[in-house]
XYZ file of C-alpha atoms in Angstrom:
454
model
C -308.545 -110.394 -138.074
C -305.493 -111.657 -136.218
C -302.194 -110.154 -137.366
C -299.286 -112.572 -137.264
C -295.959 -110.887 -136.570
C -293.062 -112.414 -138.472
C -289.983 -112.978 -136.375
C -287.117 -110.792 -137.573
C -284.268 -112.829 -138.970
C -281.044 -112.621 -136.965
C -278.108 -110.850 -138.633
C -274.687 -109.390 -137.931
C -274.872 -106.133 -135.991
C -271.859 -104.326 -137.459
C -269.671 -104.400 -140.561
C -266.629 -105.137 -138.396
C -268.405 -108.066 -136.732
C -269.509 -109.437 -140.102
C -265.968 -109.102 -141.444
C -264.403 -110.927 -138.483
C -267.005 -113.705 -138.765
C -266.241 -114.093 -142.489
C -262.493 -114.137 -141.827
C -263.051 -116.661 -139.044
C -264.998 -118.924 -141.397
C -262.145 -118.788 -143.919
C -259.167 -118.964 -141.558
C -258.897 -122.436 -140.113
C -257.006 -125.700 -140.364
C -256.697 -125.122 -144.118
C -254.298 -122.265 -143.352
C -252.511 -123.545 -140.290
C -252.416 -127.264 -141.059
C -252.680 -127.732 -144.807
C -251.035 -124.615 -146.306
C -247.548 -125.087 -144.742
C -247.220 -128.717 -145.805
C -248.724 -128.019 -149.257
C -246.186 -125.230 -149.742
C -243.500 -127.570 -148.401
C -244.180 -130.391 -150.838
C -244.780 -128.129 -153.860
C -241.639 -126.025 -153.929
C -242.391 -123.199 -151.504
C -242.401 -119.719 -153.045
C -243.388 -120.810 -156.565
C -246.453 -122.570 -155.161
C -247.285 -119.503 -153.061
C -247.178 -117.212 -156.118
C -249.646 -119.445 -157.943
C -251.780 -119.721 -154.815
C -252.044 -115.919 -154.511
C -252.900 -115.608 -158.214
C -255.699 -118.178 -158.018
C -257.094 -116.673 -154.820
C -258.036 -113.609 -156.871
C -258.815 -115.218 -160.247
C -260.792 -118.194 -158.905
C -261.729 -117.681 -155.262
C -262.697 -113.984 -155.321
C -265.329 -114.336 -158.093
C -266.603 -117.540 -156.473
C -266.867 -115.895 -153.054
C -268.683 -112.913 -154.593
C -271.046 -115.367 -156.270
C -271.904 -116.953 -152.926
C -272.282 -113.495 -151.351
C -274.672 -112.509 -154.137
C -276.845 -115.588 -153.631
C -276.853 -115.293 -149.838
C -277.611 -111.619 -149.359
C -280.023 -111.381 -152.290
C -282.109 -114.218 -150.864
C -281.600 -113.520 -147.122
C -281.972 -117.271 -146.637
C -280.046 -120.438 -145.784
C -278.114 -122.384 -148.428
C -281.158 -124.403 -149.563
C -283.763 -121.665 -149.163
C -281.588 -119.234 -151.129
C -281.893 -121.244 -154.348
C -285.600 -121.901 -153.738
C -286.184 -118.176 -153.415
C -284.014 -117.075 -156.364
C -285.010 -119.933 -158.693
C -288.462 -121.149 -157.585
C -289.950 -124.286 -159.119
C -286.534 -125.450 -160.296
C -284.020 -128.083 -159.221
C -281.304 -125.532 -158.399
C -282.029 -125.953 -154.697
C -280.121 -129.261 -154.886
C -276.977 -127.102 -155.012
C -277.889 -125.854 -151.547
C -278.670 -129.383 -150.380
C -275.235 -130.477 -151.616
C -273.561 -127.576 -149.785
C -275.387 -128.305 -146.526
C -274.542 -132.018 -146.735
C -270.907 -131.153 -147.477
C -270.667 -128.875 -144.430
C -272.189 -131.589 -142.221
C -269.908 -134.378 -143.473
C -266.778 -132.238 -143.249
C -267.628 -131.344 -139.660
C -267.884 -135.066 -138.836
C -264.123 -135.505 -139.285
C -263.076 -131.861 -138.763
C -264.319 -132.019 -135.159
C -262.102 -135.061 -134.595
C -259.058 -132.978 -135.595
C -260.426 -130.195 -133.378
C -260.398 -132.715 -130.536
C -256.764 -133.515 -131.297
C -255.926 -129.808 -130.970
C -257.483 -129.816 -127.469
C -255.434 -132.866 -126.489
C -252.187 -131.312 -127.775
C -252.944 -128.025 -126.024
C -253.393 -129.922 -122.743
C -250.129 -131.798 -123.371
C -248.295 -128.528 -124.022
C -249.783 -126.984 -120.858
C -248.345 -129.898 -118.873
C -244.974 -129.399 -120.651
C -245.299 -132.858 -122.191
C -243.108 -132.181 -125.246
C -239.676 -133.243 -123.963
C -236.444 -134.047 -125.801
C -236.961 -137.807 -125.555
C -240.428 -137.580 -127.145
C -241.365 -139.994 -129.917
C -244.057 -137.800 -131.453
C -245.206 -140.250 -134.115
C -245.609 -143.067 -131.630
C -247.463 -140.735 -129.263
C -249.773 -139.466 -132.020
C -250.573 -142.979 -133.299
C -251.251 -144.249 -129.785
C -253.617 -141.363 -129.032
C -255.595 -141.360 -132.298
C -256.012 -145.151 -132.319
C -257.312 -145.339 -128.749
C -261.042 -145.441 -128.069
C -261.858 -143.163 -125.155
C -259.564 -140.105 -125.165
C -259.959 -138.892 -128.795
C -263.730 -139.468 -128.691
C -263.966 -137.486 -125.455
C -261.910 -134.590 -126.864
C -264.013 -134.610 -130.028
C -267.246 -134.344 -127.998
C -265.790 -131.477 -125.933
C -264.932 -129.673 -129.176
C -268.458 -130.219 -130.538
C -269.974 -129.009 -127.275
C -267.914 -125.819 -127.483
C -269.107 -124.876 -130.966
C -272.710 -125.685 -130.035
C -272.314 -123.365 -127.045
C -271.022 -120.547 -129.273
C -273.976 -120.923 -131.651
C -276.567 -121.329 -128.890
C -277.187 -117.569 -128.547
C -277.541 -116.876 -132.270
C -275.753 -114.931 -134.989
C -275.200 -111.528 -133.419
C -274.740 -112.645 -129.800
C -272.985 -115.896 -130.676
C -270.993 -115.955 -133.930
C -270.298 -112.210 -134.087
C -269.474 -111.757 -130.397
C -267.025 -114.655 -130.231
C -265.440 -113.717 -133.596
C -264.643 -110.277 -132.175
C -262.786 -111.957 -129.319
C -261.164 -114.940 -131.018
C -259.938 -113.466 -134.313
C -257.775 -110.631 -132.884
C -256.276 -113.098 -130.368
C -255.608 -115.563 -133.186
C -253.877 -112.974 -135.373
C -251.736 -111.636 -132.512
C -250.580 -115.099 -131.457
C -249.641 -116.281 -134.944
C -247.759 -112.982 -135.419
C -245.779 -113.683 -132.234
C -245.009 -117.216 -133.420
C -243.818 -115.962 -136.822
C -241.642 -113.242 -135.232
C -239.969 -115.796 -132.986
C -239.512 -118.407 -135.726
C -237.432 -116.077 -137.910
C -234.910 -115.611 -135.051
C -234.074 -119.331 -134.871
C -230.709 -120.615 -136.176
C -230.842 -121.474 -139.913
C -234.313 -119.939 -140.153
C -233.122 -117.999 -143.218
C -233.281 -121.273 -145.175
C -236.988 -121.475 -144.430
C -237.557 -117.802 -145.254
C -235.817 -118.201 -148.626
C -237.872 -121.312 -149.297
C -241.048 -119.254 -148.759
C -239.993 -116.032 -150.514
C -237.500 -116.969 -153.252
C -239.413 -118.733 -156.050
C -237.800 -121.381 -158.228
C -239.913 -121.196 -161.384
C -238.440 -124.500 -162.565
C -240.351 -126.212 -159.765
C -243.702 -125.255 -161.337
C -245.292 -128.333 -162.888
C -248.881 -128.978 -163.983
C -249.419 -130.821 -160.697
C -248.182 -127.834 -158.669
C -250.600 -125.577 -160.592
C -253.476 -127.928 -159.780
C -252.459 -128.134 -156.120
C -252.439 -124.318 -155.903
C -255.905 -124.167 -157.501
C -257.300 -126.761 -155.127
C -255.723 -125.210 -152.019
C -257.377 -121.868 -152.797
C -260.782 -123.531 -152.972
C -260.161 -125.532 -149.780
C -258.672 -122.633 -147.804
C -261.685 -120.334 -148.166
C -264.262 -123.094 -147.551
C -266.077 -122.352 -150.802
C -268.701 -124.596 -152.367
C -270.266 -125.753 -149.101
C -272.811 -123.039 -148.348
C -270.827 -121.183 -145.654
C -270.413 -117.949 -147.614
C -274.075 -118.142 -148.727
C -275.267 -118.599 -145.141
C -273.035 -115.932 -143.593
C -273.736 -113.365 -146.315
C -277.465 -113.845 -145.733
C -276.857 -112.240 -142.319
C -275.123 -109.182 -143.852
C -277.059 -105.916 -144.086
C -278.064 -104.495 -147.466
C -275.857 -101.415 -146.991
C -272.602 -103.334 -146.592
C -270.070 -103.316 -149.452
C -269.855 -106.979 -150.545
C -266.833 -106.654 -152.891
C -264.908 -104.857 -150.143
C -265.798 -107.541 -147.587
C -264.763 -110.313 -150.012
C -261.415 -108.699 -150.859
C -260.544 -108.031 -147.204
C -261.526 -111.597 -146.261
C -259.273 -113.054 -148.969
C -256.358 -110.734 -148.145
C -256.587 -111.583 -144.425
C -256.823 -115.292 -145.250
C -253.676 -114.954 -147.368
C -251.842 -113.018 -144.663
C -252.743 -115.634 -142.078
C -251.628 -118.493 -144.348
C -248.305 -116.786 -145.043
C -247.774 -116.020 -141.348
C -248.520 -119.667 -140.569
C -245.914 -120.672 -143.160
C -243.365 -118.294 -141.601
C -244.201 -119.559 -138.106
C -243.825 -123.236 -139.018
C -241.414 -123.822 -141.925
C -238.344 -121.882 -140.654
C -238.614 -123.821 -137.379
C -238.852 -127.076 -139.336
C -235.712 -126.201 -141.342
C -233.890 -124.926 -138.234
C -234.009 -128.361 -136.598
C -233.237 -130.452 -139.642
C -236.692 -131.692 -140.614
C -238.094 -131.695 -144.127
C -240.967 -129.351 -145.106
C -242.725 -131.994 -147.210
C -243.718 -134.214 -144.282
C -247.394 -133.985 -145.273
C -250.385 -133.962 -142.911
C -248.246 -135.237 -140.034
C -246.318 -131.947 -139.962
C -248.607 -130.441 -137.321
C -248.956 -133.307 -134.844
C -245.786 -135.326 -135.477
C -242.977 -132.985 -136.590
C -243.845 -129.802 -134.680
C -243.949 -131.427 -131.213
C -240.382 -132.645 -131.836
C -239.413 -129.149 -133.011
C -240.907 -127.609 -129.858
C -239.021 -130.145 -127.733
C -235.702 -128.986 -129.200
C -236.134 -125.219 -129.559
C -235.401 -122.605 -126.861
C -238.576 -121.736 -124.916
C -240.248 -124.472 -126.931
C -242.717 -125.346 -124.171
C -244.058 -121.782 -124.125
C -244.380 -121.609 -127.880
C -246.029 -125.032 -128.004
C -248.751 -123.616 -125.743
C -249.169 -120.542 -127.961
C -249.219 -122.633 -131.136
C -251.871 -125.087 -129.967
C -254.044 -122.241 -128.658
C -253.800 -120.772 -132.181
C -254.659 -124.149 -133.686
C -257.696 -124.606 -131.420
C -259.062 -121.111 -132.129
C -258.636 -121.597 -135.887
C -260.422 -124.943 -135.699
C -263.262 -123.469 -133.626
C -264.001 -120.500 -135.899
C -264.201 -122.696 -138.991
C -266.228 -125.397 -137.250
C -268.742 -122.778 -136.080
C -269.327 -121.702 -139.687
C -269.773 -125.324 -140.821
C -272.356 -126.028 -138.134
C -274.208 -122.765 -138.827
C -274.926 -123.956 -142.393
C -276.712 -127.016 -140.982
C -278.506 -125.117 -138.204
C -279.747 -122.390 -140.581
C -281.178 -125.080 -142.867
C -282.945 -126.949 -140.058
C -284.367 -123.822 -138.446
C -285.557 -122.143 -141.655
C -286.476 -125.025 -143.946
C -287.565 -127.573 -141.354
C -289.072 -124.942 -139.017
C -287.203 -126.132 -135.927
C -286.282 -123.659 -133.222
C -282.601 -122.750 -133.268
C -281.945 -124.649 -130.047
C -283.753 -127.777 -131.258
C -281.768 -127.573 -134.520
C -278.533 -127.395 -132.526
C -279.499 -130.341 -130.322
C -280.528 -132.492 -133.307
C -277.467 -131.666 -135.408
C -275.195 -131.987 -132.356
C -276.543 -135.475 -131.626
C -276.057 -136.595 -135.251
C -272.570 -135.077 -135.403
C -271.619 -136.640 -132.086
C -272.585 -140.079 -133.365
C -270.910 -139.854 -136.790
C -267.783 -138.053 -135.571
C -267.365 -140.763 -132.935
C -267.408 -143.354 -135.732
C -264.810 -141.255 -137.606
C -262.574 -141.191 -134.548
C -262.957 -144.919 -133.853
C -262.199 -145.687 -137.510
C -258.580 -144.786 -136.739
C -258.530 -147.508 -134.082
C -261.018 -150.253 -133.256
C -263.064 -149.715 -136.443
C -260.037 -149.458 -138.739
C -260.968 -152.681 -140.536
C -264.294 -151.222 -141.690
C -263.636 -149.732 -145.145
C -265.502 -147.469 -147.572
C -263.792 -147.090 -150.992
C -260.882 -149.004 -149.413
C -260.523 -146.192 -146.862
C -261.477 -145.925 -143.203
C -264.514 -143.768 -142.337
C -262.422 -140.704 -141.463
C -260.412 -140.742 -144.707
C -263.397 -141.704 -146.883
C -265.427 -138.680 -145.708
C -262.398 -136.441 -146.278
C -261.871 -137.847 -149.785
C -265.577 -137.794 -150.670
C -266.113 -134.160 -149.693
C -262.864 -132.780 -151.107
C -262.978 -134.854 -154.317
C -266.663 -134.677 -155.219
C -268.878 -132.472 -153.085
C -266.835 -129.258 -152.708
C -265.805 -128.926 -156.379
C -269.312 -129.807 -157.601
C -270.916 -127.329 -155.202
C -268.564 -124.565 -156.346
C -269.150 -125.488 -160.000
C -272.943 -125.208 -159.752
C -272.729 -121.956 -157.771
C -270.623 -120.377 -160.519
C -273.069 -121.588 -163.186
C -276.036 -120.253 -161.213
C -274.647 -116.737 -160.841
C -273.000 -116.673 -164.263
C -275.849 -118.089 -166.347
C -279.071 -118.515 -164.343
C -279.246 -115.139 -162.616
C -279.676 -112.060 -164.763
C -276.643 -109.780 -165.035
C -278.801 -106.903 -163.842
C -279.743 -108.817 -160.681
C -276.127 -109.657 -159.913
C -274.981 -106.078 -160.493
C -277.833 -104.700 -158.413
C -276.850 -106.876 -155.439
C -273.105 -106.335 -155.638
C -273.472 -102.583 -156.192
C -276.120 -102.075 -153.466
C -278.613 -100.952 -156.119
C -276.051 -98.736 -157.823
C -274.659 -97.025 -154.712
C -271.325 -98.874 -154.959
C -269.341 -98.600 -158.192
C -268.011 -101.887 -159.559
C -265.503 -101.082 -162.273
C -264.494 -104.666 -163.015
C -268.024 -106.111 -163.176
C -267.655 -107.382 -166.762
C -264.392 -109.096 -165.799
C -266.204 -110.690 -162.849
C -268.955 -112.001 -165.140
C -266.362 -113.380 -167.576
C -264.486 -115.158 -164.802
C -267.582 -116.601 -163.158
C -269.020 -117.783 -166.485
C -265.920 -119.248 -168.080
C -262.709 -119.334 -166.021
C -264.112 -120.437 -162.652
C -266.198 -123.418 -163.866
C -263.392 -124.531 -166.203
C -260.796 -124.365 -163.420
C -263.099 -126.248 -161.042
C -263.686 -129.003 -163.610
C -259.918 -129.366 -164.042
C -259.533 -129.688 -160.246
C -262.426 -132.142 -160.134
C -261.076 -134.503 -162.795
C -257.575 -134.313 -161.331
C -258.914 -135.273 -157.907
C -261.120 -137.940 -159.495
C -258.025 -139.546 -161.004
C -256.301 -139.561 -157.610
C -259.444 -140.914 -155.937
C -259.716 -143.813 -158.434
C -256.364 -145.104 -157.171
C -258.092 -146.209 -153.955
C -260.107 -148.871 -155.794
C-alpha cells in the first residue's frame, strides 16, 4: 500500500517573527495616512481618547475572535469556517473576507504606487518652495502611464516578498521592515516637535476638548479602529493559522494593538505639528499626505531629507499591509483551489494587475465611467469600507460568540488551559453583544453616507 505524505503547512518560525508580521499587517496607510487627518477633522485629542477606548472594547475582542478561528482551524479564511462549521453556510464569511482583501488591494496598490513616485521625487529633491503640490498630484494621478507603472512595480514587490512563503517571505521581511519603520517614524516625530509653533499641534493631540465629542465623532472613532487593524477581511484569520499552538494569543493580540496605537500616535506627532507649524489646517482630509505634506517639506529646515525619510516610511507601511492582503487570497487559492503557491501568486497577481490598472485609470482617462456615481477607485473603496468590512466583522463576532462553543473558544485562547484568561467572561459578553451592536451602528451610519452618492 502506497503511503502518501502530507505536505507540512508553512507557519511562522518564532513568536517574535509572528508578532512582527501581525504588527505589519495592522500598521499601514490606515495609521500613517488616515489616522492623522481623521484626528485632525474630529477634534484631535478627544477623538484619540475615544479611538483608544474602542481599540480595546471593540477591536481586541474582534481580533481575538479572528485569532481563535484561524489557529483552531489551521486553515485559510474560507477553509477555516468549513472546518469549524462543516455542512453549513458559514464559509461565506470567509469568502466575503477573501473578496474584501482582494478588492481593497486593487486600489490600495495604486496608493502604494503613489508612495513610490513620491519617494523618487523626494530622492531627486523635487519638493521646492515654488511647488504647487495639488496641481502636481492631480497631474500625476490623472495621467495614464506613470501611476500604472508605479502600481505594477508595487504589486511586483509584494509578490516577490510572498514568493518564498510564510516563514522565509512574510516573517523574514517583517523582521527587517518593521524595526526600520518604527525607528524612522520615531525620528520624524522627534524632529517635528522641535519645529516653531509645534506646541500647537502637540496640544491639539494631547489636550482633549470634551465639548468637541459628538455622535459623529464617536462613530468615526469606532470606524477608524476597525479600519486601522484591518479586521473583518480574513487577514487575522489567515495569519493566526500560521501561529504555533504554544503561542499566547491574547498576549499577541494586546501587543499588536498597543504597537498599532503607538505607531498611529507617533504618525500624528510626526505630521500634525509640522502642519500647524507652517500654517496649514489639520482637517485637510485624504489630501493631507500627498498635497499638504510636500508643501510642508518644501518650507521646513532639512525638509528634503525628512521628505525622503517620510516617504520611505509610507512605502514600508504600504508594503507590509499589502503583503497581508495578498496572503489572504494566495492562501485561499493554494489550499481551497489546490494551486501551488507560485501559481496562486501568478494568477492573483495577473488579476490584481488588471483591476488595479483600471482603478488607476479611473482617476484619468476612465473618469467618466461610473459605478454608484463614483469612479472605479472610489467605488471599490466605498463598497469595501461601507459594506464588506463591517459585514465580515459582524459575522465573525456572531460565529465566535454564538456558533462556537464557549469551551472551544476558551480551549483555543488558553492553549488548552495552560494560559490563564481572567477576563474570558467579559470577552464573551463583548463579542456576543457589544461588538456586533457597535458594528451594526457603524454599518448603518456608513450606509447613510453611501446613499448620498445616488
